[in-house]
Amino acid sequence: TIPEPIIIATWKNEKGTQAGYQKIMETGKALDGVEAGAWVPEADPNETTVGYGGYPDRDGHVTLDACIMDHLGNAGSVTFLEHIMHPISVARAVMEKTPHVMLSGAGALEFALSQGFKKQDLLTEKSKKAWLEWKKQAKYEPKVNIERHDTIGLLALGKAGEIAGACSTSGMAFKMHGRVGDSPIIGGAVFCDDEVGGACATGLGEFVMKTLGSFLIVEFMRQGKSPQQACEEAIMRIVKRYKYQEFQVGYLAMNKKGEYGAYSIQKGFNFTITKNGKTEVIESASYMS
Ligand code: SD4
């Protein structure tokens, strides 16, 4: 039996999952759902970790990372992209309209413009102020949890029960110019396999990249672990090997039955789920208490 359509997202992202769910109801497709879900924080100027209004790097540039993956194993991503409000849709265009998986920087921008995306200034007054404030001390200190919400990672099952995943971010605030995180890395921040399910990530991208977290979670589920167990094992990989005490990583996973799980290093990670038209924010379990 095919499970009910469902969409889940990292952090408190009710408007995102609702928009995504609505889209799945319209087109039936999980891929459309995760894209529509990412659009919400991307366009929100008050959301300082995704798209428009995202905090810039230390030189004042808002540089965006995003990726998307469908149930057929197709994938697209953009990294170090500037001036485009909806990087998730550029990632989808890379997937659907080029022979490549990833486009970066000036080349990604050029491609976006060729596809009709508009060039925009994404640095808001609010983000510029925060950056100027940061410059006074200029200390790079990734925050453990940014209240409200953060990088958006999404997983959905469409009407045919097919899986898709997406992720969009402006990356760590005040990162080095040119720094790319996990969010555009297929297998890092997002991985989907229609035989198994999918996973997505948020938090310190360097840890996620070094352990290829989302790929790892999907492989754990393939071996028979539940989404919850798989997320826990992937967090343990980080905890065993790296100095995790000051940092956060949160994982979210869903299998093909629509069962989901989440786990994080630190307390404070949560996620949002919309199913049967109902939306709920759930606190994740964590390694540290
Ligand atoms: C990154 N993973 O660029 C992203 C940032 C993030 O919560 O998720 N922050 O490393």
PDB file of C-alpha atoms and ligand atoms in Angstrom:
ATOM      1  CA  THR A   1       0.000   0.000   0.000  1.00  0.00           C
ATOM      2  CA  ILE A   2       1.122   3.540  -0.781  1.00  0.00           C
ATOM      3  CA  PRO A   3       1.454   5.767   2.285  1.00  0.00           C
ATOM      4  CA  GLU A   4      -0.274   9.151   2.481  1.00  0.00           C
ATOM      5  CA  PRO A   5       1.734  12.059   1.056  1.00  0.00           C
ATOM      6  CA  ILE A   6       3.936  13.575   3.735  1.00  0.00           C
ATOM      7  CA  ILE A   7       6.496  16.340   3.907  1.00  0.00           C
ATOM      8  CA  ILE A   8       8.978  16.988   6.686  1.00  0.00           C
ATOM      9  CA  ALA A   9      11.485  19.802   7.131  1.00  0.00           C
ATOM     10  CA  THR A  10      14.288  20.707   9.477  1.00  0.00           C
ATOM     11  CA  TRP A  11      13.492  23.282  12.155  1.00  0.00           C
ATOM     12  CA  LYS A  12      10.301  25.209  12.690  1.00  0.00           C
ATOM     13  CA  ASN A  13       9.135  25.567   9.137  1.00  0.00           C
ATOM     14  CA  GLU A  14       5.340  25.306   9.193  1.00  0.00           C
ATOM     15  CA  LYS A  15       4.759  27.645   6.284  1.00  0.00           C
ATOM     16  CA  GLY A  16       7.328  25.751   4.252  1.00  0.00           C
ATOM     17  CA  THR A  17       5.873  22.288   4.860  1.00  0.00           C
ATOM     18  CA  GLN A  18       2.339  23.577   4.306  1.00  0.00           C
ATOM     19  CA  ALA A  19       3.285  25.168   0.983  1.00  0.00           C
ATOM     20  CA  GLY A  20       5.053  21.941   0.018  1.00  0.00           C
ATOM     21  CA  TYR A  21       2.105  19.784   1.052  1.00  0.00           C
ATOM     22  CA  GLN A  22      -0.284  21.998  -0.916  1.00  0.00           C
ATOM     23  CA  LYS A  23       1.914  21.584  -3.973  1.00  0.00           C
ATOM     24  CA  ILE A  24       1.956  17.789  -3.590  1.00  0.00           C
ATOM     25  CA  MET A  25      -1.838  17.849  -3.401  1.00  0.00           C
ATOM     26  CA  GLU A  26      -1.901  19.824  -6.666  1.00  0.00           C
ATOM     27  CA  THR A  27       0.694  18.055  -8.805  1.00  0.00           C
ATOM     28  CA  GLY A  28       1.095  14.802  -6.912  1.00  0.00           C
ATOM     29  CA  LYS A  29       4.867  15.081  -7.005  1.00  0.00           C
ATOM     30  CA  ALA A  30       7.242  14.953  -4.046  1.00  0.00           C
ATOM     31  CA  LEU A  31       9.829  16.896  -6.071  1.00  0.00           C
ATOM     32  CA  ASP A  32       7.431  19.825  -6.549  1.00  0.00           C
ATOM     33  CA  GLY A  33       6.648  19.679  -2.854  1.00  0.00           C
ATOM     34  CA  VAL A  34      10.211  19.964  -1.591  1.00  0.00           C
ATOM     35  CA  GLU A  35      10.937  22.772  -4.045  1.00  0.00           C
ATOM     36  CA  ALA A  36       7.833  24.729  -2.990  1.00  0.00           C
ATOM     37  CA  GLY A  37       8.720  24.160   0.660  1.00  0.00           C
ATOM     38  CA  ALA A  38      12.195  25.643   0.200  1.00  0.00           C
ATOM     39  CA  TRP A  39      10.751  28.701  -1.530  1.00  0.00           C
ATOM     40  CA  VAL A  40       9.184  29.942   1.698  1.00  0.00           C
ATOM     41  CA  PRO A  41      12.310  30.640   3.780  1.00  0.00           C
ATOM     42  CA  GLU A  42      14.271  31.547   0.619  1.00  0.00           C
ATOM     43  CA  ALA A  43      11.943  34.507   0.027  1.00  0.00           C
ATOM     44  CA  ASP A  44      11.571  35.475   3.691  1.00  0.00           C
ATOM     45  CA  PRO A  45      13.747  38.518   4.545  1.00  0.00           C
ATOM     46  CA  ASN A  46      13.473  37.720   8.256  1.00  0.00           C
ATOM     47  CA  GLU A  47      14.955  34.282   7.743  1.00  0.00           C
ATOM     48  CA  THR A  48      18.660  35.023   8.113  1.00  0.00           C
ATOM     49  CA  THR A  49      20.046  31.590   7.193  1.00  0.00           C
ATOM     50  CA  VAL A  50      18.357  30.973   3.836  1.00  0.00           C
ATOM     51  CA  GLY A  51      18.142  32.970   0.594  1.00  0.00           C
ATOM     52  CA  TYR A  52      16.970  36.592   0.653  1.00  0.00           C
ATOM     53  CA  GLY A  53      18.026  38.228   3.922  1.00  0.00           C
ATOM     54  CA  GLY A  54      20.561  35.490   4.651  1.00  0.00           C
ATOM     55  CA  TYR A  55      23.616  36.598   6.640  1.00  0.00           C
ATOM     56  CA  PRO A  56      26.549  37.310   4.335  1.00  0.00           C
ATOM     57  CA  ASP A  57      30.066  35.948   4.439  1.00  0.00           C
ATOM     58  CA  ARG A  58      32.768  38.000   6.155  1.00  0.00           C
ATOM     59  CA  ASP A  59      33.241  40.138   3.056  1.00  0.00           C
ATOM     60  CA  GLY A  60      29.563  41.037   2.900  1.00  0.00           C
ATOM     61  CA  HIS A  61      28.484  38.664   0.114  1.00  0.00           C
ATOM     62  CA  VAL A  62      25.343  36.570   0.469  1.00  0.00           C
ATOM     63  CA  THR A  63      26.403  33.251  -1.102  1.00  0.00           C
ATOM     64  CA  LEU A  64      23.912  30.435  -1.402  1.00  0.00           C
ATOM     65  CA  ASP A  65      24.100  26.638  -1.508  1.00  0.00           C
ATOM     66  CA  ALA A  66      21.214  24.342  -2.460  1.00  0.00           C
ATOM     67  CA  CYS A  67      20.507  20.891  -3.798  1.00  0.00           C
ATOM     68  CA  ILE A  68      17.614  18.693  -4.849  1.00  0.00           C
ATOM     69  CA  MET A  69      17.225  14.983  -5.564  1.00  0.00           C
ATOM     70  CA  ASP A  70      14.372  12.930  -6.987  1.00  0.00           C
ATOM     71  CA  HIS A  71      13.215   9.315  -6.726  1.00  0.00           C
ATOM     72  CA  LEU A  72      14.972   8.315  -9.942  1.00  0.00           C
ATOM     73  CA  GLY A  73      18.354   9.262  -8.509  1.00  0.00           C
ATOM     74  CA  ASN A  74      18.562  12.503 -10.481  1.00  0.00           C
ATOM     75  CA  ALA A  75      20.260  15.315  -8.614  1.00  0.00           C
ATOM     76  CA  GLY A  76      21.123  18.967  -9.074  1.00  0.00           C
ATOM     77  CA  SER A  77      22.899  21.546  -7.001  1.00  0.00           C
ATOM     78  CA  VAL A  78      24.319  25.036  -6.903  1.00  0.00           C
ATOM     79  CA  THR A  79      27.094  26.313  -4.672  1.00  0.00           C
ATOM     80  CA  PHE A  80      28.511  29.744  -3.964  1.00  0.00           C
ATOM     81  CA  LEU A  81      25.653  31.302  -5.912  1.00  0.00           C
ATOM     82  CA  GLU A  82      24.953  35.011  -5.485  1.00  0.00           C
ATOM     83  CA  HIS A  83      22.010  37.275  -6.353  1.00  0.00           C
ATOM     84  CA  ILE A  84      19.307  34.653  -6.951  1.00  0.00           C
ATOM     85  CA  MET A  85      16.392  34.443  -4.565  1.00  0.00           C
ATOM     86  CA  HIS A  86      15.459  30.820  -5.245  1.00  0.00           C
ATOM     87  CA  PRO A  87      18.638  28.731  -5.506  1.00  0.00           C
ATOM     88  CA  ILE A  88      16.578  25.550  -5.062  1.00  0.00           C
ATOM     89  CA  SER A  89      14.941  26.181  -8.426  1.00  0.00           C
ATOM     90  CA  VAL A  90      18.310  26.803 -10.054  1.00  0.00           C
ATOM     91  CA  ALA A  91      19.461  23.469  -8.588  1.00  0.00           C
ATOM     92  CA  ARG A  92      16.382  21.842 -10.102  1.00  0.00           C
ATOM     93  CA  ALA A  93      17.162  23.450 -13.472  1.00  0.00           C
ATOM     94  CA  VAL A  94      20.740  22.121 -13.269  1.00  0.00           C
ATOM     95  CA  MET A  95      19.232  18.666 -12.702  1.00  0.00           C
ATOM     96  CA  GLU A  96      16.643  18.885 -15.441  1.00  0.00           C
ATOM     97  CA  LYS A  97      18.313  21.001 -18.114  1.00  0.00           C
ATOM     98  CA  THR A  98      22.022  20.283 -17.999  1.00  0.00           C
ATOM     99  CA  PRO A  99      24.119  17.122 -18.221  1.00  0.00           C
ATOM    100  CA  HIS A 100      25.712  18.103 -14.869  1.00  0.00           C
ATOM    101  CA  VAL A 101      24.934  17.798 -11.168  1.00  0.00           C
ATOM    102  CA  MET A 102      26.586  20.893  -9.719  1.00  0.00           C
ATOM    103  CA  LEU A 103      27.228  24.436 -10.895  1.00  0.00           C
ATOM    104  CA  SER A 104      29.180  26.926  -8.848  1.00  0.00           C
ATOM    105  CA  GLY A 105      29.671  30.667  -8.395  1.00  0.00           C
ATOM    106  CA  ALA A 106      29.764  32.873 -11.479  1.00  0.00           C
ATOM    107  CA  GLY A 107      28.956  29.926 -13.744  1.00  0.00           C
ATOM    108  CA  ALA A 108      25.897  29.051 -11.705  1.00  0.00           C
ATOM    109  CA  LEU A 109      24.750  32.668 -11.844  1.00  0.00           C
ATOM    110  CA  GLU A 110      25.268  32.820 -15.591  1.00  0.00           C
ATOM    111  CA  PHE A 111      23.245  29.648 -16.010  1.00  0.00           C
ATOM    112  CA  ALA A 112      20.470  30.985 -13.738  1.00  0.00           C
ATOM    113  CA  LEU A 113      20.221  34.193 -15.752  1.00  0.00           C
ATOM    114  CA  SER A 114      20.088  32.183 -18.979  1.00  0.00           C
ATOM    115  CA  GLN A 115      17.095  30.336 -17.508  1.00  0.00           C
ATOM    116  CA  GLY A 116      15.233  33.558 -16.798  1.00  0.00           C
ATOM    117  CA  PHE A 117      16.009  33.939 -13.094  1.00  0.00           C
ATOM    118  CA  LYS A 118      16.284  37.577 -12.025  1.00  0.00           C
ATOM    119  CA  LYS A 119      19.442  39.102 -10.553  1.00  0.00           C
ATOM    120  CA  GLN A 120      18.668  40.635  -7.157  1.00  0.00           C
ATOM    121  CA  ASP A 121      20.408  42.137  -4.177  1.00  0.00           C
ATOM    122  CA  LEU A 122      19.841  39.652  -1.362  1.00  0.00           C
ATOM    123  CA  LEU A 123      21.554  41.596   1.432  1.00  0.00           C
ATOM    124  CA  THR A 124      18.849  43.264   3.526  1.00  0.00           C
ATOM    125  CA  GLU A 125      19.413  46.203   5.879  1.00  0.00           C
ATOM    126  CA  LYS A 126      18.930  43.832   8.797  1.00  0.00           C
ATOM    127  CA  SER A 127      21.581  41.369   7.602  1.00  0.00           C
ATOM    128  CA  LYS A 128      23.959  44.165   6.675  1.00  0.00           C
ATOM    129  CA  LYS A 129      23.635  45.589  10.182  1.00  0.00           C
ATOM    130  CA  ALA A 130      24.357  42.195  11.736  1.00  0.00           C
ATOM    131  CA  TRP A 131      27.428  41.842   9.512  1.00  0.00           C
ATOM    132  CA  LEU A 132      28.762  45.317  10.391  1.00  0.00           C
ATOM    133  CA  GLU A 133      28.220  44.486  14.047  1.00  0.00           C
ATOM    134  CA  TRP A 134      30.103  41.193  13.587  1.00  0.00           C
ATOM    135  CA  LYS A 135      33.005  43.002  11.860  1.00  0.00           C
ATOM    136  CA  LYS A 136      33.793  44.960  15.019  1.00  0.00           C
ATOM    137  CA  GLN A 137      35.123  41.761  16.595  1.00  0.00           C
ATOM    138  CA  ALA A 138      35.374  39.615  13.475  1.00  0.00           C
ATOM    139  CA  LYS A 139      35.375  36.313  15.334  1.00  0.00           C
ATOM    140  CA  TYR A 140      34.171  33.268  13.489  1.00  0.00           C
ATOM    141  CA  GLU A 141      31.978  31.445  15.969  1.00  0.00           C
ATOM    142  CA  PRO A 142      29.317  29.213  14.506  1.00  0.00           C
ATOM    143  CA  LYS A 143      26.261  29.284  16.743  1.00  0.00           C
ATOM    144  CA  VAL A 144      25.020  26.013  18.158  1.00  0.00           C
ATOM    145  CA  ASN A 145      21.377  26.675  17.469  1.00  0.00           C
ATOM    146  CA  ILE A 146      19.923  29.713  15.882  1.00  0.00           C
ATOM    147  CA  GLU A 147      16.513  30.257  17.416  1.00  0.00           C
ATOM    148  CA  ARG A 148      13.407  30.185  15.237  1.00  0.00           C
ATOM    149  CA  HIS A 149      14.864  28.245  12.400  1.00  0.00           C
ATOM    150  CA  ASP A 150      17.782  27.595  10.205  1.00  0.00           C
ATOM    151  CA  THR A 151      18.882  25.971   6.961  1.00  0.00           C
ATOM    152  CA  ILE A 152      15.933  24.178   5.448  1.00  0.00           C
ATOM    153  CA  GLY A 153      16.223  20.487   4.557  1.00  0.00           C
ATOM    154  CA  LEU A 154      13.104  18.759   3.267  1.00  0.00           C
ATOM    155  CA  LEU A 155      11.953  15.226   2.507  1.00  0.00           C
ATOM    156  CA  ALA A 156       8.621  14.268   0.959  1.00  0.00           C
ATOM    157  CA  LEU A 157       6.626  11.326  -0.312  1.00  0.00           C
ATOM    158  CA  GLY A 158       4.390  12.156  -3.280  1.00  0.00           C
ATOM    159  CA  LYS A 159       1.069  10.629  -4.279  1.00  0.00           C
ATOM    160  CA  ALA A 160       2.776   7.641  -5.868  1.00  0.00           C
ATOM    161  CA  GLY A 161       4.807   7.167  -2.687  1.00  0.00           C
ATOM    162  CA  GLU A 162       7.963   8.371  -4.402  1.00  0.00           C
ATOM    163  CA  ILE A 163      10.636  10.180  -2.383  1.00  0.00           C
ATOM    164  CA  ALA A 164      12.355  13.507  -2.996  1.00  0.00           C
ATOM    165  CA  GLY A 165      14.631  15.725  -0.959  1.00  0.00           C
ATOM    166  CA  ALA A 166      15.968  19.279  -1.009  1.00  0.00           C
ATOM    167  CA  CYS A 167      18.100  21.679   0.976  1.00  0.00           C
ATOM    168  CA  SER A 168      18.696  25.435   0.781  1.00  0.00           C
ATOM    169  CA  THR A 169      20.904  27.743   2.815  1.00  0.00           C
ATOM    170  CA  SER A 170      23.013  30.871   2.949  1.00  0.00           C
ATOM    171  CA  GLY A 171      25.526  28.791   4.902  1.00  0.00           C
ATOM    172  CA  MET A 172      27.244  29.614   8.162  1.00  0.00           C
ATOM    173  CA  ALA A 173      27.006  33.302   8.970  1.00  0.00           C
ATOM    174  CA  PHE A 174      30.242  35.246   8.354  1.00  0.00           C
ATOM    175  CA  LYS A 175      32.030  32.269   6.821  1.00  0.00           C
ATOM    176  CA  MET A 176      35.173  32.764   4.733  1.00  0.00           C
ATOM    177  CA  HIS A 177      34.493  34.063   1.239  1.00  0.00           C
ATOM    178  CA  GLY A 178      34.234  31.017  -1.009  1.00  0.00           C
ATOM    179  CA  ARG A 179      33.350  28.588   1.752  1.00  0.00           C
ATOM    180  CA  VAL A 180      30.879  25.946   0.653  1.00  0.00           C
ATOM    181  CA  GLY A 181      29.101  23.745   3.181  1.00  0.00           C
ATOM    182  CA  ASP A 182      27.236  20.473   3.075  1.00  0.00           C
ATOM    183  CA  SER A 183      23.980  21.881   1.760  1.00  0.00           C
ATOM    184  CA  PRO A 184      24.767  21.489  -1.964  1.00  0.00           C
ATOM    185  CA  ILE A 185      26.511  18.136  -1.500  1.00  0.00           C
ATOM    186  CA  ILE A 186      24.467  15.170  -2.673  1.00  0.00           C
ATOM    187  CA  GLY A 187      24.917  12.551   0.037  1.00  0.00           C
ATOM    188  CA  GLY A 188      25.943  15.264   2.499  1.00  0.00           C
ATOM    189  CA  ALA A 189      22.885  17.411   3.237  1.00  0.00           C
ATOM    190  CA  VAL A 190      20.466  15.361   1.140  1.00  0.00           C
ATOM    191  CA  PHE A 191      20.214  11.846  -0.176  1.00  0.00           C
ATOM    192  CA  CYS A 192      17.269   9.878  -1.523  1.00  0.00           C
ATOM    193  CA  ASP A 193      16.927   6.354  -2.786  1.00  0.00           C
ATOM    194  CA  ASP A 194      13.472   5.255  -3.801  1.00  0.00           C
ATOM    195  CA  GLU A 195      14.143   1.699  -2.635  1.00  0.00           C
ATOM    196  CA  VAL A 196      14.826   2.921   0.887  1.00  0.00           C
ATOM    197  CA  GLY A 197      13.952   6.515   1.745  1.00  0.00           C
ATOM    198  CA  GLY A 198      15.796   9.756   2.291  1.00  0.00           C
ATOM    199  CA  ALA A 199      17.733  11.872   4.743  1.00  0.00           C
ATOM    200  CA  CYS A 200      18.683  15.520   5.173  1.00  0.00           C
ATOM    201  CA  ALA A 201      20.942  17.551   7.419  1.00  0.00           C
ATOM    202  CA  THR A 202      21.393  20.885   9.118  1.00  0.00           C
ATOM    203  CA  GLY A 203      24.065  22.341  11.358  1.00  0.00           C
ATOM    204  CA  LEU A 204      27.823  22.541  11.007  1.00  0.00           C
ATOM    205  CA  GLY A 205      28.300  21.492   7.407  1.00  0.00           C
ATOM    206  CA  GLU A 206      31.947  20.530   7.873  1.00  0.00           C
ATOM    207  CA  PHE A 207      30.925  17.596  10.107  1.00  0.00           C
ATOM    208  CA  VAL A 208      28.207  16.505   7.716  1.00  0.00           C
ATOM    209  CA  MET A 209      30.573  16.615   4.740  1.00  0.00           C
ATOM    210  CA  LYS A 210      33.330  14.699   6.496  1.00  0.00           C
ATOM    211  CA  THR A 211      30.933  11.868   7.353  1.00  0.00           C
ATOM    212  CA  LEU A 212      28.688  12.069   4.279  1.00  0.00           C
ATOM    213  CA  GLY A 213      25.774  12.007   6.717  1.00  0.00           C
ATOM    214  CA  SER A 214      22.681  11.742   4.534  1.00  0.00           C
ATOM    215  CA  PHE A 215      24.151   9.013   2.371  1.00  0.00           C
ATOM    216  CA  LEU A 216      25.207   7.176   5.502  1.00  0.00           C
ATOM    217  CA  ILE A 217      21.701   7.366   6.973  1.00  0.00           C
ATOM    218  CA  VAL A 218      20.088   6.008   3.825  1.00  0.00           C
ATOM    219  CA  GLU A 219      22.582   3.146   3.794  1.00  0.00           C
ATOM    220  CA  PHE A 220      21.831   2.386   7.462  1.00  0.00           C
ATOM    221  CA  MET A 221      18.124   2.261   6.611  1.00  0.00           C
ATOM    222  CA  ARG A 222      18.899  -0.038   3.689  1.00  0.00           C
ATOM    223  CA  GLN A 223      20.525  -2.389   6.186  1.00  0.00           C
ATOM    224  CA  GLY A 224      17.265  -2.490   8.138  1.00  0.00           C
ATOM    225  CA  LYS A 225      17.616   0.297  10.679  1.00  0.00           C
ATOM    226  CA  SER A 226      14.650   2.542  11.402  1.00  0.00           C
ATOM    227  CA  PRO A 227      14.922   6.219  10.413  1.00  0.00           C
ATOM    228  CA  GLN A 228      15.433   7.036  14.094  1.00  0.00           C
ATOM    229  CA  GLN A 229      18.213   4.465  14.595  1.00  0.00           C
ATOM    230  CA  ALA A 230      19.874   5.534  11.355  1.00  0.00           C
ATOM    231  CA  CYS A 231      19.980   9.205  12.432  1.00  0.00           C
ATOM    232  CA  GLU A 232      21.408   8.219  15.811  1.00  0.00           C
ATOM    233  CA  GLU A 233      24.161   6.102  14.252  1.00  0.00           C
ATOM    234  CA  ALA A 234      25.117   8.932  11.905  1.00  0.00           C
ATOM    235  CA  ILE A 235      25.383  11.381  14.816  1.00  0.00           C
ATOM    236  CA  MET A 236      27.555   8.800  16.641  1.00  0.00           C
ATOM    237  CA  ARG A 237      29.979   8.813  13.704  1.00  0.00           C
ATOM    238  CA  ILE A 238      30.540  12.512  14.320  1.00  0.00           C
ATOM    239  CA  VAL A 239      30.661  12.254  18.090  1.00  0.00           C
ATOM    240  CA  LYS A 240      33.232   9.435  18.017  1.00  0.00           C
ATOM    241  CA  ARG A 241      35.617  11.245  15.772  1.00  0.00           C
ATOM    242  CA  TYR A 242      35.386  15.002  16.181  1.00  0.00           C
ATOM    243  CA  LYS A 243      35.293  17.686  18.864  1.00  0.00           C
ATOM    244  CA  TYR A 244      31.537  18.012  18.804  1.00  0.00           C
ATOM    245  CA  GLN A 245      30.965  19.728  22.152  1.00  0.00           C
ATOM    246  CA  GLU A 246      30.437  23.228  20.819  1.00  0.00           C
ATOM    247  CA  PHE A 247      28.657  22.342  17.621  1.00  0.00           C
ATOM    248  CA  GLN A 248      25.295  21.269  16.363  1.00  0.00           C
ATOM    249  CA  VAL A 249      24.312  18.841  13.627  1.00  0.00           C
ATOM    250  CA  GLY A 250      20.733  17.689  13.172  1.00  0.00           C
ATOM    251  CA  TYR A 251      19.603  14.841  10.942  1.00  0.00           C
ATOM    252  CA  LEU A 252      16.160  14.012   9.661  1.00  0.00           C
ATOM    253  CA  ALA A 253      15.256  10.771   7.877  1.00  0.00           C
ATOM    254  CA  MET A 254      12.184   9.198   6.357  1.00  0.00           C
ATOM    255  CA  ASN A 255      11.625   5.760   4.886  1.00  0.00           C
ATOM    256  CA  LYS A 256       9.278   4.685   2.127  1.00  0.00           C
ATOM    257  CA  LYS A 257       6.539   3.849   4.616  1.00  0.00           C
ATOM    258  CA  GLY A 258       6.475   7.464   5.722  1.00  0.00           C
ATOM    259  CA  GLU A 259       8.105   6.632   9.057  1.00  0.00           C
ATOM    260  CA  TYR A 260      10.496   9.340  10.139  1.00  0.00           C
ATOM    261  CA  GLY A 261      13.169   9.981  12.752  1.00  0.00           C
ATOM    262  CA  ALA A 262      15.470  12.777  13.877  1.00  0.00           C
ATOM    263  CA  TYR A 263      18.545  13.139  16.042  1.00  0.00           C
ATOM    264  CA  SER A 264      21.007  15.894  16.834  1.00  0.00           C
ATOM    265  CA  ILE A 265      24.221  16.444  18.754  1.00  0.00           C
ATOM    266  CA  GLN A 266      22.827  19.224  20.944  1.00  0.00           C
ATOM    267  CA  LYS A 267      19.439  19.851  22.409  1.00  0.00           C
ATOM    268  CA  GLY A 268      17.307  22.378  20.567  1.00  0.00           C
ATOM    269  CA  PHE A 269      16.897  20.783  17.152  1.00  0.00           C
ATOM    270  CA  ASN A 270      13.331  20.411  15.961  1.00  0.00           C
ATOM    271  CA  PHE A 271      11.488  19.576  12.773  1.00  0.00           C
ATOM    272  CA  THR A 272       8.143  20.149  11.121  1.00  0.00           C
ATOM    273  CA  ILE A 273       5.832  17.632   9.532  1.00  0.00           C
ATOM    274  CA  THR A 274       2.711  18.088   7.426  1.00  0.00           C
ATOM    275  CA  LYS A 275       0.530  15.064   6.731  1.00  0.00           C
ATOM    276  CA  ASN A 276      -3.215  14.668   6.184  1.00  0.00           C
ATOM    277  CA  GLY A 277      -3.358  18.471   6.056  1.00  0.00           C
ATOM    278  CA  LYS A 278      -2.111  18.734   9.640  1.00  0.00           C
ATOM    279  CA  THR A 279       1.137  20.375  10.674  1.00  0.00           C
ATOM    280  CA  GLU A 280       3.170  19.684  13.764  1.00  0.00           C
ATOM    281  CA  VAL A 281       6.538  20.822  15.124  1.00  0.00           C
ATOM    282  CA  ILE A 282       8.384  18.071  16.978  1.00  0.00           C
ATOM    283  CA  GLU A 283      11.426  18.351  19.257  1.00  0.00           C
ATOM    284  CA  SER A 284      14.225  16.018  18.234  1.00  0.00           C
ATOM    285  CA  ALA A 285      16.013  13.734  20.670  1.00  0.00           C
ATOM    286  CA  SER A 286      19.693  14.593  21.071  1.00  0.00           C
ATOM    287  CA  TYR A 287      23.023  13.072  22.109  1.00  0.00           C
ATOM    288  CA  MET A 288      23.808  15.786  24.656  1.00  0.00           C
ATOM    289  CA  SER A 289      21.220  16.436  27.320  1.00  0.00           C
TER     290      SER A 289
HETATM  291  C1  SD4 B   1      26.203  24.886   6.329  1.00  0.00           C
HETATM  292  N1  SD4 B   1      24.646  23.209   7.050  1.00  0.00           N
HETATM  293  O1  SD4 B   1      26.424  25.727   5.466  1.00  0.00           O
HETATM  294  C2  SD4 B   1      24.762  24.586   6.656  1.00  0.00           C
HETATM  295  C3  SD4 B   1      24.328  25.579   7.664  1.00  0.00           C
HETATM  296  C4  SD4 B   1      23.253  25.156   8.580  1.00  0.00           C
HETATM  297  O2  SD4 B   1      22.186  25.389  10.497  1.00  0.00           O
HETATM  298  O3  SD4 B   1      22.591  24.153   8.423  1.00  0.00           O
HETATM  299  N2  SD4 B   1      23.051  25.862   9.629  1.00  0.00           N
HETATM  300  O4  SD4 B   1      27.092  24.317   6.957  1.00  0.00           O
END
